[in-house]
Amino acid sequence: MPRPVSPVPEVEPTAKPTKPGATRVRRGQDKRDLILQAAIKVFARAGVHGARVSDIAKEAGIAYGLVYHYFKNKDEILVTIFEEQWLGFLAAVRDIGNNGQPLRDRLVSIAALILNAYRLRPDWVKVLVFEIQRSARFAQPGQVQAMRRLFDEFEDLFERAQVDGEMRTDIRPAVSATMFIGALEIVITSLVLETAALPADETEERAYYLAFANETVEIFLNGCARGGSTR
Amino acid sequence: MPRPVSPVPEVEPTAKPTKPGATRVRRGQDKRDLILQAAIKVFARAGVHGARVSDIAKEAGIAYGLVYHYFKNKDEILVTIFEEQWLGFLAAVRDIGNNGQPLRDRLVSIAALILNAYRLRPDWVKVLVFEIQRSARFAQPGQVQAMRRLFDEFEDLFERAQVDGEMRTDIRPAVSATMFIGALEIVITSLVLETAALPADETEERAYYLAFANETVEIFLNGCARGGSTR
Amino acid sequence: MPRPVSPVPEVEPTAKPTKPGATRVRRGQDKRDLILQAAIKVFARAGVHGARVSDIAKEAGIAYGLVYHYFKNKDEILVTIFEEQWLGFLAAVRDIGNNGQPLRDRLVSIAALILNAYRLRPDWVKVLVFEIQRSARFAQPGQVQAMRRLFDEFEDLFERAQVDGEMRTDIRPAVSATMFIGALEIVITSLVLETAALPADETEERAYYLAFANETVEIFLNGCARGGSTR
Amino acid sequence: MPRPVSPVPEVEPTAKPTKPGATRVRRGQDKRDLILQAAIKVFARAGVHGARVSDIAKEAGIAYGLVYHYFKNKDEILVTIFEEQWLGFLAAVRDIGNNGQPLRDRLVSIAALILNAYRLRPDWVKVLVFEIQRSARFAQPGQVQAMRRLFDEFEDLFERAQVDGEMRTDIRPAVSATMFIGALEIVITSLVLETAALPADETEERAYYLAFANETVEIFLNGCARGGSTR
DNA sequence: GATGAATGAGAATTCATTCAT
DNA sequence: AATGAATGAATTCTCATTCAT
């Protein structure tokens, strides 16, 4: 039922994803996506709570009645964003985890994936991090823990890494998974909270994020204690 | 203005902090605290947004009009909780940071402080972690910097640790601070999300949390990579 | 303008009044009837107020835009049902009233007409009884007088019966008309309210309704007082 | 739980039922009644469906938020009217039914009770007759059939009358109860639908209604057939 | 201090109706 | 004829906040 959309393309999104050949495309589906994109933008700006349905509609340039044509209510918009975007994100993480490269490279790739996602679609990431993760809506069994699945992903990854001799076996995968996710999340959080400090130049920006990713993984793998980098 | 209350006593809170019959003074102050405690409970249960003023009043066992006698409005309750509790928490962190013990011990103490806080006052921690940070995004500059101050605390701590030769100097304190806070936060998050898994016995529980704290700090200091623990 | 349709055929409605393959003419007319039949079903189930245009369309198996092709608006559907069905019903009553049989027989026939209508097309009757009368209060004069016309019908009938010496002359026809209509209406109401009690077997069912009709007329003619039946 | 209020006093309601001595009475209860009275007026005028909560508030001269202070929603207002008024009415009917007078007198009293109710509080009666009786809200089991209870009342009454030899025993009480209620209801209905025809003078008015009540009971007891009145 | 009645701005949601295709 | 996307007026209901008692 969820229609996973490649959530974080490495390339900038093209102006119009419209498939050529369909001159104007089906009237409706476009509007549905329009609403989702607008919702992400508004949720990021004002929070789910602070976002009025009419704000979303205005952002999308449509009558707000139409929102209810496509979604049962405001909550369902959030759920849809989750289903179609977060699940896609999880899949991307899993792919990287299975790509056969050395552990460090995989972790840097994942960190870079997330940081790039933020660079290219900050609204999208803000909503995932701030709204979906914390929303009571997702803390309930059934929809169950958006986060839970990400934890599982990393637990698997780290269990395999232990077996492969790439990780210490005296630390439980559950703990290291927690640690790694926490590191990534807080990086995002700190980015969101002090956007001003970012480099203006795009090339610098990429470098900035990549450095951040590398450094984070380095701590995770080798620790901060004196001598850690010498190993 | 903030009246820091020792936020995380090492001892269990006594059943009733108000000795009946004793100092009958400051009755209003009692009600004020009653409201704050009730608010923490309700905020933890339903979120700040989902909490109605009347819910808080009902929880406190008072008429809701009285809430406005002590607080200008609902928001001020949250701000007050923040000011009186979070600042107290920051102070506790700073004290530990300055207690002259080896870095590892200090970090374990801080981690244990937080985990114990959660063990003893889960509502309190939930509100601080989930609500204050969330609201930070939309709050006025001033409150916004709730997290900022904690970052600063750790940056200071880690800068001194580098000077003292206890930490690698090739990792910016800003990054390691981010990393450490993130680790702690996510630990809390994961605790909140799977309360069921906790040991029932209290002695075991303490041990459980302490192990978690130790392991987290171990990763932070020595990393997860194979051989990390041998240093 | 109204196109009276024999509202209460004595025979069961054939499964499909539209012979497939036969006269393919007037397809639009078919849809129009489809909508009316669907509307009756939905109005009976949910009331005019509770019925959404889209419910009617769904019941009819068409797009709801099409409803507006055949009817100006929702209200016109109800008016149409009234005009085409109620007027037909009035005509049927008048026919029976003029069929030259003894008063008692005519009244029993009319009562049986109504009860049979309910037996064969309960939805139809529910809408006429509950919805048309209810809406009468708020409709424009013209429709308002739905009931008025039925009253007139019976007043005429009873005036003639007085002239013919079949009825007491010390009771105003207006009163006895009121009485008789009320009796019939409440019979329907009570049927609607306790459908469960009905006999399952169809032969028994007919008998049940006929008995009800006879008994009602008997009261109307001879009263409930002791000795009434001996006359 | 329902607080039966004498529903149909034989005397005109005094201007203010306020108990003397309580200079201004409890602030709240007055408003609650005010809302109920306003609701009856508005429901009678526009129907439950056509009545907006804001109309009721305006009619009562209060802020409409207050309506929700006393009632969960619009529907509950209707239910309350039913519980507090209809049940009182049922009790009044039962009292008359048990007053030991001859059957005819009791029936005339009941008919007069209803007709007087309409004379004195037409809005009240309109709501009971048109809205409560027909409302889907009351057709559901649980709240169950407002009407059902009235039927039961009359079935009891007529069964006893048969035992006492005041009624024919060859007509089932269920049928005669149906008949009598139907007669009364339709009388009300016809009154509501042609208010214009009423006598302007109050003395005449009383006589008019009394005559109507007598005539209706006469039909019910002795029938309309020729010779019925001579018995 | 304490109560809870009273207020009303604000937001969500519904659904009849229009209209482009 | 047929479809269902699009519109937005209309209404209900919520709840923070004020205020009379």
mmCIF file of C-alpha atoms in Angstrom, chain A residues 20-183:
data_model
loop_
_atom_site.group_PDB
_atom_site.id
_atom_site.type_symbol
_atom_site.label_atom_id
_atom_site.label_comp_id
_atom_site.label_asym_id
_atom_site.label_seq_id
_atom_site.Cartn_x
_atom_site.Cartn_y
_atom_site.Cartn_z
ATOM 1 C CA PRO A 20 7.434 12.951 -20.464
ATOM 2 C CA GLY A 21 4.867 11.762 -22.926
ATOM 3 C CA ALA A 22 2.029 12.361 -20.531
ATOM 4 C CA THR A 23 1.482 15.910 -21.619
ATOM 5 C CA ARG A 24 -0.366 17.052 -18.530
ATOM 6 C CA VAL A 25 -0.702 13.853 -16.568
ATOM 7 C CA ARG A 26 -3.703 12.644 -14.605
ATOM 8 C CA ARG A 27 -5.399 15.569 -12.959
ATOM 9 C CA GLY A 28 -5.601 14.033 -9.528
ATOM 10 C CA GLN A 29 -2.341 12.342 -8.692
ATOM 11 C CA ASP A 30 -0.424 15.535 -9.199
ATOM 12 C CA LYS A 31 -2.539 17.311 -6.647
ATOM 13 C CA ARG A 32 -2.060 14.550 -4.142
ATOM 14 C CA ASP A 33 1.691 14.886 -4.384
ATOM 15 C CA LEU A 34 1.343 18.632 -4.332
ATOM 16 C CA ILE A 35 -0.459 18.360 -1.023
ATOM 17 C CA LEU A 36 2.147 16.047 0.435
ATOM 18 C CA GLN A 37 4.977 18.341 -0.590
ATOM 19 C CA ALA A 38 3.148 21.348 0.760
ATOM 20 C CA ALA A 39 2.423 19.522 3.990
ATOM 21 C CA ILE A 40 6.068 18.661 4.460
ATOM 22 C CA LYS A 41 6.975 22.274 3.938
ATOM 23 C CA VAL A 42 4.362 23.564 6.357
ATOM 24 C CA PHE A 43 4.952 20.857 8.967
ATOM 25 C CA ALA A 44 8.648 21.683 8.888
ATOM 26 C CA ARG A 45 7.962 25.358 9.284
ATOM 27 C CA ALA A 46 5.302 25.287 11.963
ATOM 28 C CA GLY A 47 5.176 21.766 13.313
ATOM 29 C CA VAL A 48 2.285 19.396 12.787
ATOM 30 C CA HIS A 49 0.381 21.003 15.589
ATOM 31 C CA GLY A 50 0.947 24.518 14.399
ATOM 32 C CA ALA A 51 0.028 23.706 10.834
ATOM 33 C CA ARG A 52 -3.515 24.411 9.818
ATOM 34 C CA VAL A 53 -5.056 22.454 7.013
ATOM 35 C CA SER A 54 -5.740 25.739 5.337
ATOM 36 C CA ASP A 55 -2.045 26.564 5.503
ATOM 37 C CA ILE A 56 -1.253 23.383 3.668
ATOM 38 C CA ALA A 57 -3.888 24.110 1.084
ATOM 39 C CA LYS A 58 -2.653 27.638 0.597
ATOM 40 C CA GLU A 59 0.907 26.400 0.257
ATOM 41 C CA ALA A 60 -0.277 23.900 -2.335
ATOM 42 C CA GLY A 61 -2.365 26.520 -4.049
ATOM 43 C CA ILE A 62 -5.600 24.587 -3.805
ATOM 44 C CA ALA A 63 -8.899 24.775 -1.980
ATOM 45 C CA TYR A 64 -8.620 23.104 1.384
ATOM 46 C CA GLY A 65 -11.642 20.979 0.740
ATOM 47 C CA LEU A 66 -9.469 19.123 -1.707
ATOM 48 C CA VAL A 67 -7.166 18.029 1.054
ATOM 49 C CA TYR A 68 -10.061 16.021 2.406
ATOM 50 C CA HIS A 69 -10.628 14.556 -0.992
ATOM 51 C CA TYR A 70 -7.290 12.845 -0.796
ATOM 52 C CA PHE A 71 -6.790 12.395 2.916
ATOM 53 C CA LYS A 72 -9.210 11.493 5.631
ATOM 54 C CA ASN A 73 -7.810 14.120 7.963
ATOM 55 C CA LYS A 74 -4.688 15.981 8.920
ATOM 56 C CA ASP A 75 -3.274 13.040 10.772
ATOM 57 C CA GLU A 76 -3.493 10.831 7.746
ATOM 58 C CA ILE A 77 -1.270 13.235 5.888
ATOM 59 C CA LEU A 78 1.427 12.698 8.451
ATOM 60 C CA VAL A 79 0.973 8.962 8.380
ATOM 61 C CA THR A 80 1.197 8.998 4.619
ATOM 62 C CA ILE A 81 4.383 11.001 4.688
ATOM 63 C CA PHE A 82 5.751 8.458 7.070
ATOM 64 C CA GLU A 83 4.701 5.457 5.060
ATOM 65 C CA GLU A 84 5.831 6.711 1.723
ATOM 66 C CA GLN A 85 9.014 8.408 2.856
ATOM 67 C CA TRP A 86 10.342 6.820 6.001
ATOM 68 C CA LEU A 87 9.953 3.313 4.705
ATOM 69 C CA GLY A 88 11.838 4.366 1.612
ATOM 70 C CA PHE A 89 14.532 5.760 3.824
ATOM 71 C CA LEU A 90 14.781 2.529 5.780
ATOM 72 C CA ALA A 91 15.191 0.632 2.548
ATOM 73 C CA ALA A 92 18.011 2.924 1.487
ATOM 74 C CA VAL A 93 19.767 2.329 4.798
ATOM 75 C CA ARG A 94 19.369 -1.394 4.415
ATOM 76 C CA ASP A 95 20.803 -1.324 0.900
ATOM 77 C CA ILE A 96 23.891 0.457 2.062
ATOM 78 C CA GLY A 97 24.216 -1.934 4.979
ATOM 79 C CA ASN A 98 24.306 -4.820 2.544
ATOM 80 C CA ASN A 99 26.617 -3.401 -0.076
ATOM 81 C CA GLY A 100 29.586 -5.505 0.973
ATOM 82 C CA GLN A 101 31.995 -2.665 1.627
ATOM 83 C CA PRO A 102 34.045 -2.346 4.810
ATOM 84 C CA LEU A 103 32.057 -1.375 7.905
ATOM 85 C CA ARG A 104 33.523 2.110 8.133
ATOM 86 C CA ASP A 105 32.637 2.888 4.538
ATOM 87 C CA ARG A 106 29.102 1.679 5.020
ATOM 88 C CA LEU A 107 28.633 3.775 8.124
ATOM 89 C CA VAL A 108 30.061 6.849 6.469
ATOM 90 C CA SER A 109 27.749 6.260 3.530
ATOM 91 C CA ILE A 110 24.750 6.043 5.792
ATOM 92 C CA ALA A 111 25.750 9.143 7.692
ATOM 93 C CA ALA A 112 26.332 10.951 4.437
ATOM 94 C CA LEU A 113 22.989 9.745 3.159
ATOM 95 C CA ILE A 114 21.270 11.368 6.084
ATOM 96 C CA LEU A 115 23.297 14.529 6.018
ATOM 97 C CA ASN A 116 22.801 14.892 2.302
ATOM 98 C CA ALA A 117 19.127 14.323 2.733
ATOM 99 C CA TYR A 118 19.119 17.249 5.084
ATOM 100 C CA ARG A 119 21.170 19.341 2.707
ATOM 101 C CA LEU A 120 18.822 18.695 -0.201
ATOM 102 C CA ARG A 121 15.486 18.411 1.545
ATOM 103 C CA PRO A 122 15.742 19.979 4.930
ATOM 104 C CA ASP A 123 11.970 20.154 5.365
ATOM 105 C CA TRP A 124 11.593 16.492 4.735
ATOM 106 C CA VAL A 125 14.206 15.640 7.340
ATOM 107 C CA LYS A 126 12.838 18.058 9.890
ATOM 108 C CA VAL A 127 9.440 16.456 9.653
ATOM 109 C CA LEU A 128 10.822 12.953 9.930
ATOM 110 C CA VAL A 129 13.035 13.827 12.859
ATOM 111 C CA PHE A 130 10.846 16.189 14.803
ATOM 112 C CA GLU A 131 7.326 15.247 14.008
ATOM 113 C CA ILE A 132 7.106 11.634 13.033
ATOM 114 C CA GLN A 133 9.576 10.268 15.480
ATOM 115 C CA ARG A 134 8.042 12.090 18.390
ATOM 116 C CA SER A 135 4.433 11.963 17.382
ATOM 117 C CA ALA A 136 2.200 10.066 19.737
ATOM 118 C CA ARG A 137 0.555 8.762 16.614
ATOM 119 C CA PHE A 138 3.582 6.593 16.001
ATOM 120 C CA ALA A 139 4.208 5.526 19.543
ATOM 121 C CA GLN A 140 1.146 3.317 19.468
ATOM 122 C CA PRO A 141 1.327 -0.373 18.786
ATOM 123 C CA GLY A 142 0.106 -1.183 15.311
ATOM 124 C CA GLN A 143 1.708 1.735 13.601
ATOM 125 C CA VAL A 144 4.461 0.947 16.056
ATOM 126 C CA GLN A 145 7.666 2.720 16.544
ATOM 127 C CA ALA A 146 8.966 4.302 13.437
ATOM 128 C CA MET A 147 12.254 4.274 15.276
ATOM 129 C CA ARG A 148 11.988 0.644 16.262
ATOM 130 C CA ARG A 149 12.515 -0.437 12.696
ATOM 131 C CA LEU A 150 15.573 1.690 12.297
ATOM 132 C CA PHE A 151 16.986 0.194 15.477
ATOM 133 C CA ASP A 152 16.392 -3.267 14.115
ATOM 134 C CA GLU A 153 18.153 -2.336 10.916
ATOM 135 C CA PHE A 154 21.258 -1.290 12.780
ATOM 136 C CA GLU A 155 21.173 -4.177 15.210
ATOM 137 C CA ASP A 156 21.255 -6.537 12.274
ATOM 138 C CA LEU A 157 24.056 -4.607 10.705
ATOM 139 C CA PHE A 158 26.148 -4.618 13.847
ATOM 140 C CA GLU A 159 25.513 -8.266 14.624
ATOM 141 C CA ARG A 160 26.851 -9.182 11.225
ATOM 142 C CA ALA A 161 29.795 -6.861 11.745
ATOM 143 C CA GLN A 162 30.639 -8.673 14.970
ATOM 144 C CA VAL A 163 30.485 -11.996 13.213
ATOM 145 C CA ASP A 164 32.702 -10.633 10.462
ATOM 146 C CA GLY A 165 35.193 -9.478 13.052
ATOM 147 C CA GLU A 166 34.732 -5.815 12.255
ATOM 148 C CA MET A 167 33.327 -4.880 15.633
ATOM 149 C CA ARG A 168 34.065 -5.548 19.290
ATOM 150 C CA THR A 169 31.982 -8.379 20.598
ATOM 151 C CA ASP A 170 31.898 -7.128 24.169
ATOM 152 C CA ILE A 171 29.375 -4.428 23.342
ATOM 153 C CA ARG A 172 25.821 -5.465 22.696
ATOM 154 C CA PRO A 173 24.567 -4.574 19.217
ATOM 155 C CA ALA A 174 21.499 -3.034 20.851
ATOM 156 C CA VAL A 175 23.724 -0.561 22.653
ATOM 157 C CA SER A 176 25.895 0.309 19.703
ATOM 158 C CA ALA A 177 22.845 0.688 17.479
ATOM 159 C CA THR A 178 21.345 3.046 20.007
ATOM 160 C CA MET A 179 24.588 4.930 20.133
ATOM 161 C CA PHE A 180 24.962 5.307 16.406
ATOM 162 C CA ILE A 181 21.398 6.392 15.771
ATOM 163 C CA GLY A 182 21.649 8.832 18.618
ATOM 164 C CA ALA A 183 24.775 10.311 17.146
#
